[in-house]
Every structure is written in C-alpha cells, then in structure tokens.
Coordinates of C-alpha atoms in Angstrom, one line a residue:
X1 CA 137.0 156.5 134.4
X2 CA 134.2 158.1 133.0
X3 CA 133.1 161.4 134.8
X4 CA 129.7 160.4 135.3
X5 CA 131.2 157.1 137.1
X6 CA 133.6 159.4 139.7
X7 CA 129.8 161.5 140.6
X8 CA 128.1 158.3 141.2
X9 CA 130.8 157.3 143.3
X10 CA 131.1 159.9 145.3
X11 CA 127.2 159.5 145.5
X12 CA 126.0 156.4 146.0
X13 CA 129.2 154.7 147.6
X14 CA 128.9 154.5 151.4
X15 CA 130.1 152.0 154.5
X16 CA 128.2 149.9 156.4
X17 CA 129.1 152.1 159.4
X18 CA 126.7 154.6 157.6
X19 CA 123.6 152.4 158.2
X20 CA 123.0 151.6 161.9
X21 CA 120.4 149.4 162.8
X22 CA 118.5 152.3 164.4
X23 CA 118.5 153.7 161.2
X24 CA 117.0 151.3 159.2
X25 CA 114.4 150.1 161.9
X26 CA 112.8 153.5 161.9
X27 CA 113.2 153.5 158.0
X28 CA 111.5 150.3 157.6
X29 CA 108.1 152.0 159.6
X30 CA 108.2 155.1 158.3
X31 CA 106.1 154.6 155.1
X32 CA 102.5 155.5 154.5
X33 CA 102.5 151.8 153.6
X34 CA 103.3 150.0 155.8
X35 CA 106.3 148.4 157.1
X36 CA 108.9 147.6 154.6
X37 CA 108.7 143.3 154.6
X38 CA 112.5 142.5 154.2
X39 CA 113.7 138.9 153.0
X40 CA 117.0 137.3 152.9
X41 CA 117.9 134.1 151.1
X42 CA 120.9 131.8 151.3
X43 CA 121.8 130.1 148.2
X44 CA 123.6 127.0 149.6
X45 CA 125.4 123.4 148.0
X46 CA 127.5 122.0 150.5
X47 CA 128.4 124.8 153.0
X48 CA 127.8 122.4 156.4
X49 CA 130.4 124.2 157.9
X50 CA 129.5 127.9 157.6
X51 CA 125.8 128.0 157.0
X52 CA 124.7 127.3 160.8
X53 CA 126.7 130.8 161.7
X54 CA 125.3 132.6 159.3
X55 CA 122.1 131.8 159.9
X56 CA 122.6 132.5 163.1
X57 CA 124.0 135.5 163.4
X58 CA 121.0 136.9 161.2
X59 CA 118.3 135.2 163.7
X60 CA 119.8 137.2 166.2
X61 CA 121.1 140.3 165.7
X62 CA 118.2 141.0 162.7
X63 CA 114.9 138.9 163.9
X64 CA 115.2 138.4 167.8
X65 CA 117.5 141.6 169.2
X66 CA 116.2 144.0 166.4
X67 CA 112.8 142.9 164.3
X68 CA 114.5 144.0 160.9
X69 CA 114.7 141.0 158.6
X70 CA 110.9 139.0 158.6
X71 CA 111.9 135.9 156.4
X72 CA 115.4 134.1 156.4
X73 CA 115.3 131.2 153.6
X74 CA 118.1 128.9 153.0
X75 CA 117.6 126.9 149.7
X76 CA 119.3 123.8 149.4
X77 CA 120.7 123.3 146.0
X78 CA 121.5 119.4 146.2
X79 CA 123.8 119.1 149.4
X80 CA 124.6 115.7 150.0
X81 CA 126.3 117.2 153.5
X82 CA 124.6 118.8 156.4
X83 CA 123.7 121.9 154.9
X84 CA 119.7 121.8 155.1
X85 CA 120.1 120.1 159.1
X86 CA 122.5 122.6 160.3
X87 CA 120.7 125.8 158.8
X88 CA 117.3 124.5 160.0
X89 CA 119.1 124.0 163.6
X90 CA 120.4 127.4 163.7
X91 CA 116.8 128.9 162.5
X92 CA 116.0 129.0 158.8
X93 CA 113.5 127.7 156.9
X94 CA 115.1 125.7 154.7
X95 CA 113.6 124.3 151.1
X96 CA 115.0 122.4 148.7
X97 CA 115.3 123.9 145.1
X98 CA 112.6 121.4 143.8
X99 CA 110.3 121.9 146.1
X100 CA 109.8 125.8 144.2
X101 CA 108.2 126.1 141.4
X102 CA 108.2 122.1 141.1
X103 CA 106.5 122.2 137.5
X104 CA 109.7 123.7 136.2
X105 CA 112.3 120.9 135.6
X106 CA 115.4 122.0 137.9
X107 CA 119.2 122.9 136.6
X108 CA 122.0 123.1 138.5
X109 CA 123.6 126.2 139.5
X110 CA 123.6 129.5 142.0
X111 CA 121.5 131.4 139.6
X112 CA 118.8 128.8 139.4
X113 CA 118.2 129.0 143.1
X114 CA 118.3 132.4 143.3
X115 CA 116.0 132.5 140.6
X116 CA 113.0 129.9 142.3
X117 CA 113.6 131.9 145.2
X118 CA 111.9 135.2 144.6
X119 CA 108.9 132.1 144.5
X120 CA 109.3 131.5 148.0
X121 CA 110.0 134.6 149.5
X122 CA 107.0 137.5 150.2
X123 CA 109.7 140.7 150.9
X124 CA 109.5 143.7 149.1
X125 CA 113.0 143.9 149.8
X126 CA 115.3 141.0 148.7
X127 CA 118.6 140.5 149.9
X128 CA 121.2 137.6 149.0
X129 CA 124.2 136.0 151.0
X130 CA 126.5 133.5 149.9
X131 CA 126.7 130.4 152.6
X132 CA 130.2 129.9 152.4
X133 CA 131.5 133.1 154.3
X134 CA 133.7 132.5 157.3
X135 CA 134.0 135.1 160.5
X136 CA 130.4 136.5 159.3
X137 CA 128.8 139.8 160.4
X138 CA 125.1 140.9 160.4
X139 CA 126.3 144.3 159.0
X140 CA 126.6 142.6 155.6
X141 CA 122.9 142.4 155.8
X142 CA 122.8 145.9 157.3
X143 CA 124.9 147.7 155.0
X144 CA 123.6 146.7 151.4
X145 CA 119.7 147.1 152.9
X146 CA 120.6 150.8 153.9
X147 CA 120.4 152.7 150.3
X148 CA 116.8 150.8 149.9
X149 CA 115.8 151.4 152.9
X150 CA 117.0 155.3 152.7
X151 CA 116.2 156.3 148.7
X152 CA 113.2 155.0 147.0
X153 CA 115.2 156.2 143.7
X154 CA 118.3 152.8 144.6
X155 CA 116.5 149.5 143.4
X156 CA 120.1 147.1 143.9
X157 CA 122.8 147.4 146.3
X158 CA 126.0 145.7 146.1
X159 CA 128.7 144.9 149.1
X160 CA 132.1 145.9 148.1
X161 CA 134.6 144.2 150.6
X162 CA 138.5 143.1 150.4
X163 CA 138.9 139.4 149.3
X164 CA 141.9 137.9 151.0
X165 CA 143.5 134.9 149.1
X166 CA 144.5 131.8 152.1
X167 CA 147.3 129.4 150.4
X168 CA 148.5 127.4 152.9
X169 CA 149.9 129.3 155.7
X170 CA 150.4 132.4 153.1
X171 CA 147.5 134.7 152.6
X172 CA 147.8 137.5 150.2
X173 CA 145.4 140.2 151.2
X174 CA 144.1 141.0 147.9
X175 CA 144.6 137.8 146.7
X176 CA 140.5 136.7 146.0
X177 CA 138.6 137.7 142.8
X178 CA 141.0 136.6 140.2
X179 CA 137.7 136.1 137.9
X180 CA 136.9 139.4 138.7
X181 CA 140.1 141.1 137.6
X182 CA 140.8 138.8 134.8
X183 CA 137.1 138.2 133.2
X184 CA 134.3 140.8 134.3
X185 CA 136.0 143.6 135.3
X186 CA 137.9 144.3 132.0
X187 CA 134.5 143.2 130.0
X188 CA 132.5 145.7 131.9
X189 CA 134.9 148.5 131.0
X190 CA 135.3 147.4 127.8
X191 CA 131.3 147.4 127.1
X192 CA 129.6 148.8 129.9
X193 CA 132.0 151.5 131.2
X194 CA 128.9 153.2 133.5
X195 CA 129.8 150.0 135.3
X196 CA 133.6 150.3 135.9
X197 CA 132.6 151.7 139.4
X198 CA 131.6 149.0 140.9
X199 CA 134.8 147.4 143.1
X200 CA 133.0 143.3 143.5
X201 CA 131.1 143.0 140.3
X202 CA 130.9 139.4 141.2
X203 CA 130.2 139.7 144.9
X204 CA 127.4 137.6 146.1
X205 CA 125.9 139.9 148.9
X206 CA 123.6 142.0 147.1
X207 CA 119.7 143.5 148.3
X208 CA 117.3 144.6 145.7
X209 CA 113.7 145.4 145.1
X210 CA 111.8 142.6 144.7
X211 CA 109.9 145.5 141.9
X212 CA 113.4 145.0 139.9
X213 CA 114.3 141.0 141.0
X214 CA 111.0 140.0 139.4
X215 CA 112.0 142.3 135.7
X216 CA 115.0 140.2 135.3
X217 CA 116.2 137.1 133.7
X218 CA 118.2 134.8 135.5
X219 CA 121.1 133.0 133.9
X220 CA 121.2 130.2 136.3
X221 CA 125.0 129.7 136.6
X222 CA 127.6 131.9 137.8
X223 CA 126.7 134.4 135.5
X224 CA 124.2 135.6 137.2
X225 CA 125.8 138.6 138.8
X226 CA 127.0 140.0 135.4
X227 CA 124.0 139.6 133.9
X228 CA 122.0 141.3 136.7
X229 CA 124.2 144.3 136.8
X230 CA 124.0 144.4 133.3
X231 CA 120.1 144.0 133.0
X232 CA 119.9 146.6 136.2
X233 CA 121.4 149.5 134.3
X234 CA 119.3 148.7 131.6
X235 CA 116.2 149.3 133.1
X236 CA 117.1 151.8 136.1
X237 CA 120.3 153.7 135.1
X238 CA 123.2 153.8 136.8
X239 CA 121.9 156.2 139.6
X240 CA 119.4 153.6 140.7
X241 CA 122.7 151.4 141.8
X242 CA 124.6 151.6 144.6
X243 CA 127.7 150.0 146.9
X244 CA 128.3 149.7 150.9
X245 CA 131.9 149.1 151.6
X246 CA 131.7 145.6 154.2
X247 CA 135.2 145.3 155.0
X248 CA 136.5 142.0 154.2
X249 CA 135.0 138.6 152.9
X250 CA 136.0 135.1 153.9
X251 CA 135.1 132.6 152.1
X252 CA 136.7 129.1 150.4
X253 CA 138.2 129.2 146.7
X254 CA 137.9 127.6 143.4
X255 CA 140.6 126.0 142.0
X256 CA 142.1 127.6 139.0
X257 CA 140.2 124.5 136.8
X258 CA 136.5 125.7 138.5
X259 CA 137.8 129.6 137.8
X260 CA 138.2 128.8 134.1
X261 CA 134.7 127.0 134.1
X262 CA 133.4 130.5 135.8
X263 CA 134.9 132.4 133.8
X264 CA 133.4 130.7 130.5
X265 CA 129.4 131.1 131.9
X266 CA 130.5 135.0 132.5
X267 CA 131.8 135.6 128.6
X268 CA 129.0 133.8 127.3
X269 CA 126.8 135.6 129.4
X270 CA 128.2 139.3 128.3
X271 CA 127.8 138.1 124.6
X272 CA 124.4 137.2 124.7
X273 CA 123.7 141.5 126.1
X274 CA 126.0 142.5 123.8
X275 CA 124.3 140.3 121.1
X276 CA 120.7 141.4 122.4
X277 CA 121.8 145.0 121.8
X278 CA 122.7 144.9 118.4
X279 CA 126.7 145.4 119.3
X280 CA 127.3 141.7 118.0
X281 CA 126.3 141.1 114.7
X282 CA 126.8 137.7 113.5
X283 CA 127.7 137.2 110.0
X284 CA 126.2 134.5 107.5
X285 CA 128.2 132.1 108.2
X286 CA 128.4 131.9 111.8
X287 CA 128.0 129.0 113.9
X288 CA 126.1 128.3 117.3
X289 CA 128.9 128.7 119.8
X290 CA 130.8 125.8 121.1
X291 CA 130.0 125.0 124.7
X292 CA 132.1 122.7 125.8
X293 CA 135.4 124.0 127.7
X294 CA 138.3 121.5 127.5
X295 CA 141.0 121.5 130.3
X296 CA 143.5 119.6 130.8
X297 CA 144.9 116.6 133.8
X298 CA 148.3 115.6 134.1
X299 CA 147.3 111.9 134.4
X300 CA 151.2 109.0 134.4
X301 CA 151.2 108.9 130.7
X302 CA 151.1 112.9 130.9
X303 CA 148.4 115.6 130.0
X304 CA 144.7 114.4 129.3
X305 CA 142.0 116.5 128.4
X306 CA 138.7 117.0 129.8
X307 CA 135.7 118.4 128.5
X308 CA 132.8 120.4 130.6
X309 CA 129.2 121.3 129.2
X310 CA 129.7 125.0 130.5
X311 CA 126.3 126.2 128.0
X312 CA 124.7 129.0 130.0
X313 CA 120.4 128.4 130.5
X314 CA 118.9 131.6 131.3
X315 CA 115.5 131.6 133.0
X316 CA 113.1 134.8 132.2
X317 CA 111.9 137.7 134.3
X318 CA 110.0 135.6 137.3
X319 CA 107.2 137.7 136.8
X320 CA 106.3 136.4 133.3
X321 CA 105.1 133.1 135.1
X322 CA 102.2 134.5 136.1
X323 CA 100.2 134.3 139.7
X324 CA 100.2 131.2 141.7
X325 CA 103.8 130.3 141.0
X326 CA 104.9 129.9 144.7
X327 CA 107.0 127.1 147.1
X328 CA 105.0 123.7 147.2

C-alpha cells in the first residue's frame, strides 16, 4: 500500500460511533449560512419488503426525534411490486424515475436514478441508501454525513461495513462482495492505487456534496460507484475522501449470472477513465468493443448460451443541463 494511502487512513477513516447525532445537529447550524439542508434518496426496483423499514427508521430517528435529514425521496425505478405504496406508507415522497427530468428519455439502471435524482432533491448535502438492506440502522445515515458535516475540505463519504454471505442455513461472514474482490478492487490497485484504501468500493451508502454530485457523470448502470470514485479523485484528491466504518450490511444477492453482468458494466466503465486519460491508446486497427456478454444455461439437451446487451450509457455532469431541470 502506498504511504500516502496508510496517512489517509489513519486520517480520514472513522466509525459511526464517532458522529453522534448531537454532533451533527449542532454542525448542521453552526454555519454563517445557514443551516446545512441535508437530502437522502432511495434508489429502489422491487424492494417491497425492506423499503417501508428503511424509510421508517429515517422518518424517525432523523426527521421527527432529531430534525437532521429535511428531504427523504424514494425513486421508483419500475417496480411492478409494492415498492412505491409501502415507502409512501412509511413516509417518503416517492417519484417515479420518469416523472424527473421527463424530456430525457429514461434507461434502466441504479445509476440512472441516482442520476435524475440530484433533479429532485434541493440538499446541499446528498446522501444515498440502497432499499434492499435488512436489520437497518439510522447510523448508516449518521455515520457517512459526519466528515461533511465536520470538514468543509471531505466532499464524498463512503460506509465501509462487513458483507455477510446467507446460503441456505450457512452464512459465511465475509462471504458478500465477491465483485468487489474479484473486479474493482484489483482494477483500482492496478490503476488507481490512491484508491486501494477504500474497504467497499462498491458500497451503495455514500453522502456527498451536492457542489461535487452535480460535476460528475453518471454511468447509469452498476458502474456508477467506480466511476464516481474514480471521477472524485479526479477533481478533489484523495484527501477530500473519506470512510465511516457501519458495522455490517444486510442485504439480498445476485446470482453468480447477475455478478458476471456487474462485473462487465464495471470493466467497461474503468476503461473508458483509463481511455479518457490517455493510459489506453487504441491502435489503428481497433474495433468498438463488443457489448454483449454471453453466458450460458444448462437447458435437457445440455448448455445454451445466452446473450445480454451489458453496453454502459453514461449521462453527463447534471449540472451541464442547465436551470429549470427539476421533478415534474
């Protein structure tokens, strides 16, 4: 590991335990401007059974018991369950993700919806959670809005937790993030070492400045965390990053099919920075890259493939759409 990567994480490593709720409710006051105004957004497809707790448990512990977080958006990214019902029930406000920026023809995907969401959402401080945890705790929330809150100089925090992997009655307690430890983690050392600190690369409970959120492109897959780690060090450095340890993350799994697929969107996405900064020089001859990933079913009559359009859209820095680009 790179010195300069053993300083920051001495520095700018922490635990949610180190950001009570005092803490950051005097932080979010204390500033010649104003109160700090403080969104979170729920990316959700499908997550009837996990969303309404979430929700919840951010409405009160964050809105009612302690007036921390002013806007809690859950954006709907197609359910055809009871997503959008049960996390209006438990307190969100709830859009669809073609009721944002309607003019711009929607794709499917996380990174799409985090995307239109920075067009809904008025906080200076954006923070993301995916809808599928189970056994959820409002000090996600707390924990990763802490360095903001704290140091002007942080403009993205990222949770760092233990994924436990449940197969059956087995669970292996390190078992989750096998795309993380087979894809992005040895592509970050490889190419962006400054980055080999980081312990969920992929995590999906982040907070950033809305000042950064709005400079960034959005691949609208699951790419979307490499590319906005990648992107962040670009423009801010590695000191303007940091990581609260959350303890552990629940959530559901991909099959190994879905990992592959995941893991496709994240390569492609790495080659397009390495690309963009001259490290990938494509000869005279080279093609456009192929972007359908074949797999393969064991049907009777034995192994059949099957071929998935896994070609990575990226959508530009928010802020290049100009004013008026808002919710319906």
């Amino acid at each position: 590991m790179l010195e300069e990567v053993e300083r920051w994480l001495a520095v700018r490593s922490s635990k949610a335990s180190d950001w009570p709720l005092e803490r950051l409710l005097t932080a979010k006051h204390d500033t010649a401007a104003g109160p700090v105004r403080i969104s979170v957004v729920l990316p959700a497809l499908d997550e009837e059974e996990t969303v309404g707790a979430i929700v919840t448990a951010i409405r009160e512990d964050l809105m009612e018991a302690a007036p921390l977080v002013d806007e809690l958006l859950v954006v709907d990214s197609g359910s055809t369950d009871r997503t959008a019902e049960n996390a209006a029930a438990a307190g969100a406000k709830v859009l669809h993700r073609d009721e944002i920026l309607p003019a711009v023809p929607s794709v499917p995907g996380k990174g799409e919806v985090l995307w239109r969401s920075l067009a809904a959402t008025t906080g200076e401080l954006v923070c993301f959670v995916d809808a599928d945890l189970r056994e959820f705790s409002s000090t996600v929330v707390t924990g990763v809005l802490g360095p903001l809150l704290a140091d002007p100089d942080v403009h993205l925090v990222k949770a760092m937790y233990d994924r436990p992997l449940v197969a059956g009655s087995a669970v292996l307690p390190a078992g989750g993030g096998r795309v993380t430890e087979l894809v992005a983690r040895p592509i970050l050392n490889l190419h962006w070492p400054l980055l080999a600190g980081f312990v969920q690369p992929l995590g999906g409970e982040y907070a950033a400045r809305r000042s950064l959120l709005e400079r960034l492109p959005f691949p609208t897959g699951y790419g979307v965390e490499t590319a906005m780690l990648i992107d962040t060090l670009a423009l801010v450095g590695l000191d303007g990053m940091a990581q609260v340890d959350v303890g552990v993350r629940l959530h559901h799994h991909q099959d190994d099919a879905g990992l592959g697929r995941m893991a496709s969107e994240i390569m492609q996405v790495a080659w397009e920075r390495l690309h963009r900064e001259g490290r990938i020089v494509p000869g005279d001859d080279a093609v456009e890259p192929h972007t359908l990933m074949t797999q393969f079913h064991r049907e009777a009559e034995g192994f059949a493939p099957r071929s998935t359009d896994v070609a990575v859209v990226e959508r530009p820095p928010i802020r290049t759409l100009g004013p008026g680009s808002t919710a319906s």
